[in-house]
PDB file of C-alpha atoms in Angstrom:
ATOM      1  CA  GLY A   1      19.020   3.058  19.305  1.00  0.00           C
ATOM      2  CA  ALA A   2      16.403   0.464  18.394  1.00  0.00           C
ATOM      3  CA  GLY A   3      14.346   1.054  15.313  1.00  0.00           C
ATOM      4  CA  VAL A   4      10.812  -0.053  14.495  1.00  0.00           C
ATOM      5  CA  SER A   5      10.385  -3.774  14.934  1.00  0.00           C
ATOM      6  CA  GLN A   6       7.680  -6.025  13.554  1.00  0.00           C
ATOM      7  CA  SER A   7       6.727  -9.603  14.280  1.00  0.00           C
ATOM      8  CA  PRO A   8       6.436 -12.101  12.883  1.00  0.00           C
ATOM      9  CA  ARG A   9       8.668 -11.387   9.901  1.00  0.00           C
ATOM     10  CA  TYR A  10       6.893 -14.083   7.877  1.00  0.00           C
ATOM     11  CA  LYS A  11       3.417 -15.516   8.269  1.00  0.00           C
ATOM     12  CA  VAL A  12       1.723 -18.224   6.250  1.00  0.00           C
ATOM     13  CA  ALA A  13      -2.001 -18.601   6.778  1.00  0.00           C
ATOM     14  CA  LYS A  14      -4.647 -20.805   5.279  1.00  0.00           C
ATOM     15  CA  ARG A  15      -7.545 -18.989   3.690  1.00  0.00           C
ATOM     16  CA  GLY A  16     -10.123 -18.199   6.343  1.00  0.00           C
ATOM     17  CA  GLN A  17      -7.696 -18.031   9.269  1.00  0.00           C
ATOM     18  CA  ASP A  18      -7.279 -14.954  11.442  1.00  0.00           C
ATOM     19  CA  VAL A  19      -3.843 -13.348  11.785  1.00  0.00           C
ATOM     20  CA  ALA A  20      -2.351 -10.711  14.087  1.00  0.00           C
ATOM     21  CA  LEU A  21       0.665  -8.629  13.138  1.00  0.00           C
ATOM     22  CA  ARG A  22       2.597  -6.702  15.768  1.00  0.00           C
ATOM     23  CA  CYS A  23       4.481  -3.415  15.535  1.00  0.00           C
ATOM     24  CA  ASP A  24       6.813  -1.941  18.147  1.00  0.00           C
ATOM     25  CA  PRO A  25       7.500   1.689  17.227  1.00  0.00           C
ATOM     26  CA  ILE A  26      10.495   3.740  18.229  1.00  0.00           C
ATOM     27  CA  SER A  27      10.132   4.737  21.876  1.00  0.00           C
ATOM     28  CA  GLY A  28       8.502   8.137  22.268  1.00  0.00           C
ATOM     29  CA  HIS A  29       7.134   8.330  18.734  1.00  0.00           C
ATOM     30  CA  VAL A  30       3.635   9.739  18.753  1.00  0.00           C
ATOM     31  CA  SER A  31       2.448   8.738  15.299  1.00  0.00           C
ATOM     32  CA  LEU A  32       2.159   5.181  13.997  1.00  0.00           C
ATOM     33  CA  PHE A  33       1.187   4.089  10.505  1.00  0.00           C
ATOM     34  CA  TRP A  34       0.343   0.825   8.777  1.00  0.00           C
ATOM     35  CA  TYR A  35       0.921   0.337   5.057  1.00  0.00           C
ATOM     36  CA  GLN A  36       0.326  -2.590   2.712  1.00  0.00           C
ATOM     37  CA  GLN A  37       2.850  -3.310  -0.032  1.00  0.00           C
ATOM     38  CA  ALA A  38       1.792  -5.707  -2.761  1.00  0.00           C
ATOM     39  CA  LEU A  39       4.436  -7.365  -4.902  1.00  0.00           C
ATOM     40  CA  GLY A  40       5.982  -4.879  -7.313  1.00  0.00           C
ATOM     41  CA  GLN A  41       4.044  -1.928  -5.929  1.00  0.00           C
ATOM     42  CA  GLY A  42       4.658   0.973  -3.610  1.00  0.00           C
ATOM     43  CA  PRO A  43       3.317   0.906  -0.066  1.00  0.00           C
ATOM     44  CA  GLU A  44      -0.326   1.917   0.312  1.00  0.00           C
ATOM     45  CA  PHE A  45      -1.717   3.580   3.411  1.00  0.00           C
ATOM     46  CA  LEU A  46      -4.000   1.540   5.650  1.00  0.00           C
ATOM     47  CA  THR A  47      -4.439   3.387   8.932  1.00  0.00           C
ATOM     48  CA  TYR A  48      -2.861   5.926  11.284  1.00  0.00           C
ATOM     49  CA  PHE A  49      -2.677   6.543  15.033  1.00  0.00           C
ATOM     50  CA  GLN A  50      -1.668   9.510  17.118  1.00  0.00           C
ATOM     51  CA  ASN A  51      -0.934   8.016  20.512  1.00  0.00           C
ATOM     52  CA  GLU A  52      -3.853   5.641  21.138  1.00  0.00           C
ATOM     53  CA  ALA A  53      -6.309   7.468  18.894  1.00  0.00           C
ATOM     54  CA  GLN A  54      -6.970   6.025  15.458  1.00  0.00           C
ATOM     55  CA  LEU A  55      -7.377   9.180  13.413  1.00  0.00           C
ATOM     56  CA  ASP A  56      -7.641   7.756   9.928  1.00  0.00           C
ATOM     57  CA  LYS A  57      -8.613   4.263   8.837  1.00  0.00           C
ATOM     58  CA  SER A  58      -9.691   5.173   5.343  1.00  0.00           C
ATOM     59  CA  GLY A  59      -7.182   2.807   3.735  1.00  0.00           C
ATOM     60  CA  LEU A  60      -8.386  -0.391   5.396  1.00  0.00           C
ATOM     61  CA  PRO A  61      -9.660  -2.490   2.474  1.00  0.00           C
ATOM     62  CA  SER A  62     -12.531  -4.178   4.276  1.00  0.00           C
ATOM     63  CA  ASP A  63     -14.132  -4.673   7.664  1.00  0.00           C
ATOM     64  CA  ARG A  64     -11.982  -7.785   8.047  1.00  0.00           C
ATOM     65  CA  PHE A  65      -9.067  -5.478   8.838  1.00  0.00           C
ATOM     66  CA  PHE A  66      -8.791  -4.021  12.321  1.00  0.00           C
ATOM     67  CA  ALA A  67      -5.970  -2.120  14.035  1.00  0.00           C
ATOM     68  CA  GLU A  68      -5.430  -1.017  17.591  1.00  0.00           C
ATOM     69  CA  ARG A  69      -2.876   0.788  19.732  1.00  0.00           C
ATOM     70  CA  PRO A  70      -4.454   0.661  23.191  1.00  0.00           C
ATOM     71  CA  GLU A  71      -1.636   2.218  25.231  1.00  0.00           C
ATOM     72  CA  GLY A  72      -0.217   4.491  22.587  1.00  0.00           C
ATOM     73  CA  SER A  73       2.841   2.358  21.962  1.00  0.00           C
ATOM     74  CA  VAL A  74       2.654  -1.170  20.499  1.00  0.00           C
ATOM     75  CA  SER A  75       0.134  -1.655  17.712  1.00  0.00           C
ATOM     76  CA  THR A  76      -1.528  -4.754  16.314  1.00  0.00           C
ATOM     77  CA  LEU A  77      -3.040  -5.163  12.869  1.00  0.00           C
ATOM     78  CA  LYS A  78      -5.559  -7.976  12.783  1.00  0.00           C
ATOM     79  CA  ILE A  79      -6.966  -9.559   9.657  1.00  0.00           C
ATOM     80  CA  GLN A  80      -9.956 -11.817  10.048  1.00  0.00           C
ATOM     81  CA  ARG A  81     -10.924 -14.611   7.648  1.00  0.00           C
ATOM     82  CA  THR A  82      -7.870 -14.044   5.466  1.00  0.00           C
ATOM     83  CA  GLN A  83      -8.229 -14.161   1.697  1.00  0.00           C
ATOM     84  CA  GLN A  84      -5.605 -14.740  -0.976  1.00  0.00           C
ATOM     85  CA  GLU A  85      -5.749 -11.085  -1.988  1.00  0.00           C
ATOM     86  CA  ASP A  86      -4.503 -10.185   1.517  1.00  0.00           C
ATOM     87  CA  SER A  87      -1.095 -11.624   0.628  1.00  0.00           C
ATOM     88  CA  ALA A  88       1.352  -8.730   0.846  1.00  0.00           C
ATOM     89  CA  VAL A  89       4.054  -7.182   2.999  1.00  0.00           C
ATOM     90  CA  TYR A  90       2.592  -5.169   5.863  1.00  0.00           C
ATOM     91  CA  LEU A  91       4.786  -2.264   6.884  1.00  0.00           C
ATOM     92  CA  CYS A  92       4.631  -0.323  10.108  1.00  0.00           C
ATOM     93  CA  ALA A  93       6.147   3.137  10.491  1.00  0.00           C
ATOM     94  CA  SER A  94       6.432   5.653  13.308  1.00  0.00           C
ATOM     95  CA  SER A  95       7.253   9.330  13.472  1.00  0.00           C
ATOM     96  CA  LEU A  96       8.210  11.606  16.296  1.00  0.00           C
ATOM     97  CA  THR A  97       5.548  14.280  16.483  1.00  0.00           C
ATOM     98  CA  LEU A  98       2.162  15.330  15.252  1.00  0.00           C
ATOM     99  CA  VAL A  99       3.592  17.520  12.505  1.00  0.00           C
ATOM    100  CA  GLY A 100       3.654  16.041   9.020  1.00  0.00           C
ATOM    101  CA  ASP A 101       7.121  17.213   8.092  1.00  0.00           C
ATOM    102  CA  ASN A 102       8.781  14.533  10.197  1.00  0.00           C
ATOM    103  CA  GLU A 103      10.047  11.541   8.293  1.00  0.00           C
ATOM    104  CA  GLN A 104       8.534   8.178   9.028  1.00  0.00           C
ATOM    105  CA  PHE A 105      10.780   5.348  10.194  1.00  0.00           C
ATOM    106  CA  PHE A 106       9.799   1.986   8.794  1.00  0.00           C
ATOM    107  CA  GLY A 107      10.060  -1.487  10.216  1.00  0.00           C
ATOM    108  CA  PRO A 108      11.247  -4.479   8.132  1.00  0.00           C
ATOM    109  CA  GLY A 109       7.682  -5.580   7.452  1.00  0.00           C
ATOM    110  CA  THR A 110       5.691  -8.772   7.873  1.00  0.00           C
ATOM    111  CA  ARG A 111       5.310 -10.845   4.726  1.00  0.00           C
ATOM    112  CA  LEU A 112       1.879 -12.491   4.800  1.00  0.00           C
ATOM    113  CA  THR A 113       1.150 -15.350   2.446  1.00  0.00           C
ATOM    114  CA  VAL A 114      -2.404 -16.689   2.331  1.00  0.00           C
ATOM    115  CA  LEU A 115      -2.748 -20.121   0.771  1.00  0.00           C
TER     116      LEU A 115
ATOM    117  CA  ALA B   1      -6.493  13.460  -3.403  1.00  0.00           C
ATOM    118  CA  GLN B   2      -2.750  13.113  -3.797  1.00  0.00           C
ATOM    119  CA  SER B   3      -0.697  10.981  -6.161  1.00  0.00           C
ATOM    120  CA  VAL B   4       2.882  10.312  -7.188  1.00  0.00           C
ATOM    121  CA  ALA B   5       4.205   9.134 -10.530  1.00  0.00           C
ATOM    122  CA  GLN B   6       7.567   7.500 -11.099  1.00  0.00           C
ATOM    123  CA  PRO B   7       7.630   7.113 -14.870  1.00  0.00           C
ATOM    124  CA  GLU B   8      10.597   4.728 -15.034  1.00  0.00           C
ATOM    125  CA  ASP B   9      10.331   1.224 -13.612  1.00  0.00           C
ATOM    126  CA  GLN B  10      14.036   0.628 -14.195  1.00  0.00           C
ATOM    127  CA  VAL B  11      17.062   2.907 -14.500  1.00  0.00           C
ATOM    128  CA  ASN B  12      20.515   1.618 -15.399  1.00  0.00           C
ATOM    129  CA  VAL B  13      23.590   3.789 -14.877  1.00  0.00           C
ATOM    130  CA  ALA B  14      27.287   3.078 -15.228  1.00  0.00           C
ATOM    131  CA  GLU B  15      29.331   3.365 -12.059  1.00  0.00           C
ATOM    132  CA  GLY B  16      30.785   6.863 -11.681  1.00  0.00           C
ATOM    133  CA  ASN B  17      28.183   8.497 -13.927  1.00  0.00           C
ATOM    134  CA  PRO B  18      25.526  10.903 -12.625  1.00  0.00           C
ATOM    135  CA  LEU B  19      22.121   9.423 -11.929  1.00  0.00           C
ATOM    136  CA  THR B  20      18.587  10.806 -11.947  1.00  0.00           C
ATOM    137  CA  VAL B  21      15.432   9.087 -10.737  1.00  0.00           C
ATOM    138  CA  LYS B  22      12.299  10.952 -11.755  1.00  0.00           C
ATOM    139  CA  CYS B  23       9.241  11.786  -9.671  1.00  0.00           C
ATOM    140  CA  THR B  24       6.209  13.973 -10.276  1.00  0.00           C
ATOM    141  CA  TYR B  25       3.388  14.585  -7.836  1.00  0.00           C
ATOM    142  CA  SER B  26      -0.144  15.890  -7.596  1.00  0.00           C
ATOM    143  CA  VAL B  27      -1.670  17.377  -4.462  1.00  0.00           C
ATOM    144  CA  SER B  28      -4.332  19.944  -3.702  1.00  0.00           C
ATOM    145  CA  GLY B  29      -2.224  22.099  -1.454  1.00  0.00           C
ATOM    146  CA  ASN B  30       1.388  22.463  -0.423  1.00  0.00           C
ATOM    147  CA  PRO B  31       3.311  19.204  -0.410  1.00  0.00           C
ATOM    148  CA  TYR B  32       5.851  17.569   1.789  1.00  0.00           C
ATOM    149  CA  LEU B  33       8.040  15.379  -0.463  1.00  0.00           C
ATOM    150  CA  PHE B  34      10.204  12.424   0.492  1.00  0.00           C
ATOM    151  CA  TRP B  35      12.553   9.886  -1.043  1.00  0.00           C
ATOM    152  CA  TYR B  36      12.989   6.435   0.475  1.00  0.00           C
ATOM    153  CA  VAL B  37      15.231   3.542  -0.555  1.00  0.00           C
ATOM    154  CA  GLN B  38      14.433  -0.147  -0.099  1.00  0.00           C
ATOM    155  CA  TYR B  39      17.053  -2.864  -0.033  1.00  0.00           C
ATOM    156  CA  PRO B  40      16.085  -6.559  -0.310  1.00  0.00           C
ATOM    157  CA  ASN B  41      14.490  -7.941   2.853  1.00  0.00           C
ATOM    158  CA  ARG B  42      14.859  -4.619   4.614  1.00  0.00           C
ATOM    159  CA  GLY B  43      12.473  -1.829   5.454  1.00  0.00           C
ATOM    160  CA  LEU B  44      12.254   1.500   3.718  1.00  0.00           C
ATOM    161  CA  GLN B  45      15.062   3.867   4.643  1.00  0.00           C
ATOM    162  CA  PHE B  46      14.626   7.630   4.590  1.00  0.00           C
ATOM    163  CA  LEU B  47      16.942   9.499   2.200  1.00  0.00           C
ATOM    164  CA  LEU B  48      15.759  13.112   2.167  1.00  0.00           C
ATOM    165  CA  LYS B  49      12.767  15.422   2.326  1.00  0.00           C
ATOM    166  CA  TYR B  50      11.519  18.759   1.061  1.00  0.00           C
ATOM    167  CA  ILE B  51       9.442  20.778   3.485  1.00  0.00           C
ATOM    168  CA  THR B  52       9.994  24.405   2.595  1.00  0.00           C
ATOM    169  CA  GLY B  53      12.773  26.810   1.701  1.00  0.00           C
ATOM    170  CA  ASP B  54      15.660  25.971  -0.589  1.00  0.00           C
ATOM    171  CA  ASN B  55      14.489  23.946  -3.573  1.00  0.00           C
ATOM    172  CA  LEU B  56      17.632  21.810  -3.556  1.00  0.00           C
ATOM    173  CA  VAL B  57      17.740  19.429  -0.637  1.00  0.00           C
ATOM    174  CA  LYS B  58      20.638  17.195   0.318  1.00  0.00           C
ATOM    175  CA  GLY B  59      20.289  13.857   2.002  1.00  0.00           C
ATOM    176  CA  SER B  60      22.026  10.664   2.962  1.00  0.00           C
ATOM    177  CA  TYR B  61      24.721   8.880   0.938  1.00  0.00           C
ATOM    178  CA  GLY B  62      25.389  11.878  -1.298  1.00  0.00           C
ATOM    179  CA  PHE B  63      21.879  12.031  -2.758  1.00  0.00           C
ATOM    180  CA  GLU B  64      20.074  15.283  -3.466  1.00  0.00           C
ATOM    181  CA  ALA B  65      16.725  16.258  -4.928  1.00  0.00           C
ATOM    182  CA  GLU B  66      15.341  19.367  -6.529  1.00  0.00           C
ATOM    183  CA  PHE B  67      11.823  20.592  -5.848  1.00  0.00           C
ATOM    184  CA  ASN B  68      10.275  22.244  -8.904  1.00  0.00           C
ATOM    185  CA  LYS B  69       6.847  23.675  -8.114  1.00  0.00           C
ATOM    186  CA  SER B  70       5.976  24.719 -11.665  1.00  0.00           C
ATOM    187  CA  GLN B  71       6.696  21.250 -13.013  1.00  0.00           C
ATOM    188  CA  THR B  72       5.419  19.496  -9.832  1.00  0.00           C
ATOM    189  CA  SER B  73       8.565  17.411  -9.818  1.00  0.00           C
ATOM    190  CA  PHE B  74      11.015  16.176  -7.209  1.00  0.00           C
ATOM    191  CA  HIS B  75      13.744  14.278  -9.066  1.00  0.00           C
ATOM    192  CA  LEU B  76      16.416  12.401  -7.117  1.00  0.00           C
ATOM    193  CA  LYS B  77      20.016  12.927  -8.208  1.00  0.00           C
ATOM    194  CA  LYS B  78      23.559  11.916  -7.403  1.00  0.00           C
ATOM    195  CA  PRO B  79      26.674  13.243  -9.151  1.00  0.00           C
ATOM    196  CA  SER B  80      28.584   9.951  -9.204  1.00  0.00           C
ATOM    197  CA  ALA B  81      26.859   6.581  -8.854  1.00  0.00           C
ATOM    198  CA  LEU B  82      28.184   3.710  -6.752  1.00  0.00           C
ATOM    199  CA  VAL B  83      27.416   0.020  -7.217  1.00  0.00           C
ATOM    200  CA  SER B  84      26.055   0.059  -3.656  1.00  0.00           C
ATOM    201  CA  ASP B  85      23.365   2.539  -4.766  1.00  0.00           C
ATOM    202  CA  SER B  86      21.597  -0.303  -6.573  1.00  0.00           C
ATOM    203  CA  ALA B  87      18.207  -0.628  -4.880  1.00  0.00           C
ATOM    204  CA  LEU B  88      14.507   0.204  -5.188  1.00  0.00           C
ATOM    205  CA  TYR B  89      13.686   3.888  -4.772  1.00  0.00           C
ATOM    206  CA  PHE B  90      10.322   5.341  -3.788  1.00  0.00           C
ATOM    207  CA  CYS B  91       9.112   8.915  -3.983  1.00  0.00           C
ATOM    208  CA  ALA B  92       6.330   9.898  -1.571  1.00  0.00           C
ATOM    209  CA  VAL B  93       4.150  12.911  -0.839  1.00  0.00           C
ATOM    210  CA  SER B  94       2.064  14.049   2.092  1.00  0.00           C
ATOM    211  CA  LEU B  95      -0.059  17.117   2.521  1.00  0.00           C
ATOM    212  CA  ASN B  96       1.294  20.155   4.333  1.00  0.00           C
ATOM    213  CA  ASN B  97      -1.655  19.922   6.635  1.00  0.00           C
ATOM    214  CA  PHE B  98      -1.676  19.255  10.353  1.00  0.00           C
ATOM    215  CA  GLY B  99      -3.030  15.845  11.197  1.00  0.00           C
ATOM    216  CA  ASN B 100      -2.824  14.531   7.668  1.00  0.00           C
ATOM    217  CA  GLU B 101       0.565  12.864   7.632  1.00  0.00           C
ATOM    218  CA  LYS B 102      -0.115   9.757   5.599  1.00  0.00           C
ATOM    219  CA  LEU B 103       2.323   9.171   2.772  1.00  0.00           C
ATOM    220  CA  THR B 104       1.279   8.414  -0.773  1.00  0.00           C
ATOM    221  CA  PHE B 105       4.007   6.495  -2.606  1.00  0.00           C
ATOM    222  CA  GLY B 106       4.912   6.037  -6.222  1.00  0.00           C
ATOM    223  CA  THR B 107       5.309   2.568  -7.683  1.00  0.00           C
ATOM    224  CA  GLY B 108       9.069   2.633  -7.298  1.00  0.00           C
ATOM    225  CA  THR B 109      12.083   2.753  -9.612  1.00  0.00           C
ATOM    226  CA  ARG B 110      14.656   0.002  -9.587  1.00  0.00           C
ATOM    227  CA  LEU B 111      18.103   1.543  -9.922  1.00  0.00           C
ATOM    228  CA  THR B 112      20.921  -0.657 -11.141  1.00  0.00           C
ATOM    229  CA  ILE B 113      24.490   0.635 -11.163  1.00  0.00           C
ATOM    230  CA  ILE B 114      26.648  -1.234 -13.640  1.00  0.00           C
ATOM    231  CA  PRO B 115      30.302  -1.728 -12.640  1.00  0.00           C
TER     232      PRO B 115
END
């Protein structure tokens, strides 16, 4: 079956532009996560949804970052007034249930480059 | 707070030899532990997980990992390495706590299998 998909795969933005990154989770998966992976580093948690509810946004680095999942399926991560330090790969993951022992399935990521 | 350490940035192993990729963790509570592999331009792929029970867990592609509570370690192992095992490996931990599923990753270990 289809896995987690993300679009666009690559995004180049000029400093100060707004960007929107899309994640389509595996159908039926309750939990959805966003992570940021800087070059040469492991992914770092940004935010987490159970269905449409955003339960944890403690990892969002600033108020320029905003995520939503209005119908409990597709999610969008928006970054306003992008800065060079926002350049990274943004990973989306989904998991089946509310219980933490389920593995997360990752999408291929969106590589954001801010010039 | 939770954290993961992968003390080796790079591990080189001859094809056919056993391999070990090290991981230690720190959590205040009971952990869920995971190993993921990342190939170039592809998302993270789940290899195996420890939830509870037998300390030796087996996963995909012949990999296994041993949970050691006293040493807070979860090293990844394979008896006989293949060239195709060359990739970037991440250890991750989450809390055994309902509603707190976010993963904390290590910085990754690049495994190179030498023909």
